[in-house]
Coordinates of C-alpha atoms in Angstrom, one line a residue:
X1 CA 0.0 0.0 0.0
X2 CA 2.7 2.5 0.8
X3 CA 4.5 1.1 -2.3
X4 CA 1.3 2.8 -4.1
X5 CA 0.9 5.7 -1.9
X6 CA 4.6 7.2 -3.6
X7 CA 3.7 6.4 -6.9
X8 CA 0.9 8.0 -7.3
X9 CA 2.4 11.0 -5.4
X10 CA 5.5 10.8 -7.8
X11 CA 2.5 10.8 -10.7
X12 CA 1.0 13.5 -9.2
X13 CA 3.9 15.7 -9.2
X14 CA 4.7 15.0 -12.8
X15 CA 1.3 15.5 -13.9
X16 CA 1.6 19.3 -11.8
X17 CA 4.9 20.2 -13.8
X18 CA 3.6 19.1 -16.7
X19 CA 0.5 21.2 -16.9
X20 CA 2.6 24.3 -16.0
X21 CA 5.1 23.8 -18.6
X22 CA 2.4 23.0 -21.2
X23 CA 0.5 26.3 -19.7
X24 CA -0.8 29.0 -22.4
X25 CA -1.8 32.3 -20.8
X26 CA -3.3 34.8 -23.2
X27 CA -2.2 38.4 -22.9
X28 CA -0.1 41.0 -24.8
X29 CA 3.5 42.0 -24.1
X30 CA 3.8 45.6 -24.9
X31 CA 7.4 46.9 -25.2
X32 CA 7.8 50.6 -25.6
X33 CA 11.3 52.4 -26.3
X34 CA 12.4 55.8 -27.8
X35 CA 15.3 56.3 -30.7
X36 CA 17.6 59.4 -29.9
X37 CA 19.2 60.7 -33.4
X38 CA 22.9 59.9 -33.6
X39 CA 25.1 61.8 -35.6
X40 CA 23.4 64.3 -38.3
X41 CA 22.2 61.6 -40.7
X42 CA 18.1 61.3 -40.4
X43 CA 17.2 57.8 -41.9
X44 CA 17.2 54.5 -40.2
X45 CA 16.2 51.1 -40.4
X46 CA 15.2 48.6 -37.6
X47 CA 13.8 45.3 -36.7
X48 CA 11.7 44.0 -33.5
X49 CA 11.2 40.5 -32.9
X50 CA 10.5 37.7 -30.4
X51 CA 12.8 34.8 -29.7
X52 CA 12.0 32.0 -26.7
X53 CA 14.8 31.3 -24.1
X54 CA 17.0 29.0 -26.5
X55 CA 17.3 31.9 -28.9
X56 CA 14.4 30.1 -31.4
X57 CA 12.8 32.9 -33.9
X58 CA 9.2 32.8 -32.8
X59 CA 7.5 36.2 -34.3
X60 CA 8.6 39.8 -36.3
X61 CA 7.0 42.3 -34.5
X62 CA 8.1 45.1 -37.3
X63 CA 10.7 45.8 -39.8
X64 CA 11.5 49.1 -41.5
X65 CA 13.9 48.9 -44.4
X66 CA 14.3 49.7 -47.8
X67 CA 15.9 48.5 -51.1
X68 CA 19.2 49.9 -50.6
X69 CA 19.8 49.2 -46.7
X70 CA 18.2 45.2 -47.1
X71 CA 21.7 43.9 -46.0
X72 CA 21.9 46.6 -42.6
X73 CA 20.0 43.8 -40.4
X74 CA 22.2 40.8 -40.3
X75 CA 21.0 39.2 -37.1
X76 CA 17.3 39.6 -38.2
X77 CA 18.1 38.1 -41.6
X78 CA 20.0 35.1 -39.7
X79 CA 17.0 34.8 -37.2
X80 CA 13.6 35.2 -39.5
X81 CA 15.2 32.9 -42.3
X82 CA 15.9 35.3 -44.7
X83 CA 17.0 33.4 -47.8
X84 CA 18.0 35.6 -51.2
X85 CA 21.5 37.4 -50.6
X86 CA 20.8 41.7 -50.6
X87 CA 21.9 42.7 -54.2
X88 CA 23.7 46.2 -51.7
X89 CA 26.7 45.3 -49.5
X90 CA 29.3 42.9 -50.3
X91 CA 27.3 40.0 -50.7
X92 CA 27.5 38.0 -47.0
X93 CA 24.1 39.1 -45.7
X94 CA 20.7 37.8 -46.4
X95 CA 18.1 39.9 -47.5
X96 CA 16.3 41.2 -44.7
X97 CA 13.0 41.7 -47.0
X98 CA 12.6 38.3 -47.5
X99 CA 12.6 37.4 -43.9
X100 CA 9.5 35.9 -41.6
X101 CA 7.0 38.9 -41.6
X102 CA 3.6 37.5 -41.0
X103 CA 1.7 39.3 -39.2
X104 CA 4.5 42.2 -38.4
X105 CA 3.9 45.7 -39.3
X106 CA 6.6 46.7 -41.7
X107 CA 7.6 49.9 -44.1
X108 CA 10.4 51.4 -45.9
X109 CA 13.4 53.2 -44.2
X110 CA 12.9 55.9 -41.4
X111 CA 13.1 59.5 -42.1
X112 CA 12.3 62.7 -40.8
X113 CA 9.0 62.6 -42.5
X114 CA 7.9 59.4 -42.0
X115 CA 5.1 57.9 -39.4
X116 CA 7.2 57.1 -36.8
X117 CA 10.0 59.1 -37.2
X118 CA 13.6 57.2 -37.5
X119 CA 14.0 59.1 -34.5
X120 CA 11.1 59.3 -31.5
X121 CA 9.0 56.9 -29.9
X122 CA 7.8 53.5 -31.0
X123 CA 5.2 51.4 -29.4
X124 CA 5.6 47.5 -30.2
X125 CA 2.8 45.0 -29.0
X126 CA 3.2 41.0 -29.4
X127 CA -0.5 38.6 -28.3
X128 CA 1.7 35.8 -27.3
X129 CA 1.4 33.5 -30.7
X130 CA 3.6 32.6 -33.3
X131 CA 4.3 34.5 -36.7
X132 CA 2.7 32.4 -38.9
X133 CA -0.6 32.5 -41.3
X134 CA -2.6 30.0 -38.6
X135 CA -1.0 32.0 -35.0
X136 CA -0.5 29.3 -32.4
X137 CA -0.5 30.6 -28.8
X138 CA 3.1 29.6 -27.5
X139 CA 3.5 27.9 -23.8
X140 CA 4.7 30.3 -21.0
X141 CA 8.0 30.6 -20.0
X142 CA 11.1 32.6 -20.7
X143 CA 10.9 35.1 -24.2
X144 CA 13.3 38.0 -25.5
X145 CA 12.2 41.0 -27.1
X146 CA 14.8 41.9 -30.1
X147 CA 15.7 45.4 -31.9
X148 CA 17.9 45.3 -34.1
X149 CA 19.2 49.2 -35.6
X150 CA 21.1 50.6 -38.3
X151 CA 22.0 54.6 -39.0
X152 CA 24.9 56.3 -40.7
X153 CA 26.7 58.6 -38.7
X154 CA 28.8 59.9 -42.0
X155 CA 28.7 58.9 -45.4
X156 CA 31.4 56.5 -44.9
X157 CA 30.3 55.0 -41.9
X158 CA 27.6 53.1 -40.5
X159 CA 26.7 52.0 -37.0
X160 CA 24.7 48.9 -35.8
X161 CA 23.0 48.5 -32.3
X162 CA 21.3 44.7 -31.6
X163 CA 20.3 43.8 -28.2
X164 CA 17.6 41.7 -26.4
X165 CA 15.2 42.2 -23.2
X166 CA 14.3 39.0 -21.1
X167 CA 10.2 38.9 -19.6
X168 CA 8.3 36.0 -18.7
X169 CA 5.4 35.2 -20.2
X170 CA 2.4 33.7 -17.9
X171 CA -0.8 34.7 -15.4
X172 CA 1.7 37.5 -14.0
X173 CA 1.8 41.2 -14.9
X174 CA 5.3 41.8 -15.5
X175 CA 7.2 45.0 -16.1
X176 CA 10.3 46.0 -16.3
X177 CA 12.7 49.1 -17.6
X178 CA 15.7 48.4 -18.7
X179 CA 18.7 50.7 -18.8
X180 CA 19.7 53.0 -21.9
X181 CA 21.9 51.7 -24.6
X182 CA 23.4 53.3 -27.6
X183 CA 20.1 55.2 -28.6
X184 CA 17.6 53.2 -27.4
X185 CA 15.7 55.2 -24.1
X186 CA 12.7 55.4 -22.5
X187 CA 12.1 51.5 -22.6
X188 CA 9.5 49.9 -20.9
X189 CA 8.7 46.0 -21.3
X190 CA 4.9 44.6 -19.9
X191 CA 3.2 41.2 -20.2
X192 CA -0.1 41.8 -19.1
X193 CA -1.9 38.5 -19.1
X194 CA -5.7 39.3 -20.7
X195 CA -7.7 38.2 -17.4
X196 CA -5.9 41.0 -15.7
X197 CA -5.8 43.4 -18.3
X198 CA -8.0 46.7 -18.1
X199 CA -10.8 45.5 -19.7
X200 CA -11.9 43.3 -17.6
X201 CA -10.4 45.3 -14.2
X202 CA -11.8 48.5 -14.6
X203 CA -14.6 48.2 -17.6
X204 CA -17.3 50.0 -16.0
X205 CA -14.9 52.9 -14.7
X206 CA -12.9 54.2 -18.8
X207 CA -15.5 56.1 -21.2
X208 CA -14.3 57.3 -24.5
X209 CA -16.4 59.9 -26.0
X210 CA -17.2 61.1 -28.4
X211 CA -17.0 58.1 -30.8
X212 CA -17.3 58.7 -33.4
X213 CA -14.9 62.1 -33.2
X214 CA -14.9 65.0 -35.3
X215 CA -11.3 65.8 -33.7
X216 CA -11.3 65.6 -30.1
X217 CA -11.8 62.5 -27.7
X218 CA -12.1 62.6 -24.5
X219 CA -10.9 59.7 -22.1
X220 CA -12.2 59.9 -18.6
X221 CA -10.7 57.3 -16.2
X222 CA -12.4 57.2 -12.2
X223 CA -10.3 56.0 -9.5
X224 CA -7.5 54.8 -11.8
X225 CA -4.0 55.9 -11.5
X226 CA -3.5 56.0 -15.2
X227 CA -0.1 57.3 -15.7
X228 CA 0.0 57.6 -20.1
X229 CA -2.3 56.9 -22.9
X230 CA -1.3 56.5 -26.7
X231 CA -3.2 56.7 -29.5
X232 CA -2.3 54.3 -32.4
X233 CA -3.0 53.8 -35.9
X234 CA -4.1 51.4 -38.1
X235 CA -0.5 50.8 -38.9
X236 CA 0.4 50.3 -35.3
X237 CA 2.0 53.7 -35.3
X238 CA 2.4 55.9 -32.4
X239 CA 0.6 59.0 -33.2
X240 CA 0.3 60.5 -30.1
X241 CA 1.4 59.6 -26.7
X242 CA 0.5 61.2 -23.0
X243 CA 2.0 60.7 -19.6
X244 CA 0.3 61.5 -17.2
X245 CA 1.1 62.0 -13.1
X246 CA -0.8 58.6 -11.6
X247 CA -1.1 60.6 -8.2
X248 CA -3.2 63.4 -10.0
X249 CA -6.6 64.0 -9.1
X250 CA -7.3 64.7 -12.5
X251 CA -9.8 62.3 -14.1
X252 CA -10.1 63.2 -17.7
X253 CA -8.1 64.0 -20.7
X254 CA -8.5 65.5 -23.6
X255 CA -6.5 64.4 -26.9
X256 CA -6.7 66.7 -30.2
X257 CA -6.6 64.5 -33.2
X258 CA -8.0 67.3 -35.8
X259 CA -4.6 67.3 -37.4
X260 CA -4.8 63.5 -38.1
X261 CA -6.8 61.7 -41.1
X262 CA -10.1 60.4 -40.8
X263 CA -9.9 56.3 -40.0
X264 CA -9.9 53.6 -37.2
X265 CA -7.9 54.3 -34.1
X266 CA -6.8 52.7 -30.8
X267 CA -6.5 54.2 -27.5
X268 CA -3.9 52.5 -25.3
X269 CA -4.6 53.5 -21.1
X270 CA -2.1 52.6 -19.1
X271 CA -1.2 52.1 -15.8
X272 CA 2.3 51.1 -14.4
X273 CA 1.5 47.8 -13.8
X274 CA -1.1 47.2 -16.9
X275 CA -2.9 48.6 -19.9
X276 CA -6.4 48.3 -22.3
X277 CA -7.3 49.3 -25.9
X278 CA -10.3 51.0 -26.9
X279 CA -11.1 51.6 -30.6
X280 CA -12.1 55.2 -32.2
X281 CA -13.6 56.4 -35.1
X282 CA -12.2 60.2 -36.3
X283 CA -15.0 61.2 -38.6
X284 CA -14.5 65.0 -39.5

């Protein structure tokens, strides 16, 4: 009897690690970080993208390059299986282009006139599945958020920045803000799993209005210590972004969008620990 008794503990505990190792929490990372301009130069080009704990390529989150700078993201090209060598360079790097992009936003080369800017703020979300054209939600554990950066600091010369941020995917909120590097600031990395997310927190308590907009919305958040909101395109661009003081007794702000086209748009509120989308209409 006692001989049975410690097997079926010993199968008990094996059947408990397996079901956490196997677990898939829903939710959305959200990884936010700001480009400072180096140099004089105003282009740039740059690649996001998710890797699990043994360095496997699991999902592009966005890529931004053009014909002529397709070989300026080696480590991308290696990662998203890139196959092609870029007709630019000296021949020894993939094509970026032709990397894994399912799903991932992705546009030409950065300027000073494009939407973002090669230099300002970008906001980079990832809903926990794999880049492919049937998403498969990926087990918890262990993940790495990757940008990967090219600018040219003189015509001769050209500088490269690739570097990865650790978070843990699973029924946690977790947040962390890593230090800045090369010109990469401002970052902040969440996983927010969707049963704790916003939406079902603190429904009742966020109204956005009007909707639809003719140019202004207003968000009004009671008893929440929201501390910024963004407002993002269709595109998954940053058009504006907000921080707010979380001890304010403020409960309402007011976001001007008259300068921006007509279309679909989504409000990001945040919190410090956590964050919910709302979608807008601008209808001038």
């Amino acid at each position: 009897m006692k001989t049975k008794v410690i097997s079926f503990a010993i199968f008990a505990v094996v059947l408990f690690v397996t079901a956490n190792l196997s677990a898939q929490t829903a939710g959305t990372m959200t990884f936010n970080f700001t480009t400072v301009q180096q140099g004089t130069k105003t282009k740039q080009v740059n690649a996001v993208w998710i890797e699990n704990a043994s360095g496997t390529f699991i999902k592009t989150n966005l890529l931004y390059i053009g014909d002529s700078t397709s070989d300026h993201l080696p480590q991308f090209s290696l990662k998203s299986g890139a196959n092609g060598t870029a007709t630019n360079g000296n021949g020894a790097v993939q094509d970026a282009s032709t990397g894994n992009t399912i799903n991932a936003i992705t546009g030409a080369t950065r300027t000073s006139s494009t939407a973002p800017l090669a230099w300002g703020p970008y906001s980079v979300s990832w809903d926990g599945k794999t880049g492919a054209a049937t998403p498969v939600l990926v087990t918890d554990g262990s993940y790495k958020v990757w940008v990967e950066m090219a600018w040219n600091d003189n015509p001769d010369l050209h500088d490269f920045i690739n570097t990865g941020y650790s978070f843990t995917k699973g029924a946690s909120i977790t947040t962390t803000n890593p230090s800045n590097i090369g010109p990469l600031t401002s970052i902040t990395l969440t996983w927010t799993p969707s049963a704790l997310s916003l939406d079902s927190v603190y429904k009742t308590k966020i109204a956005i209005y009007p909707n639809p907009s003719n140019g202004i919305i207003n968000v009004q958040y009671n008893d929440i210590p929201v501390s910024k909101i963004d407002v993002v395109n269709v595109l998954g661009q940053v058009v504006k972004s907000i921080k707010l003081d979380a001890s304010s007794s403020e409960t309402t702000e007011s976001i001007d969008l008259s300068g921006n086209a007509n279309g679909l748009y989504i409000i990001n509120v945040s919190t410090n620990e956590t964050s919910s989308s709302y979608k807008v209409l601008l209808d001038k």
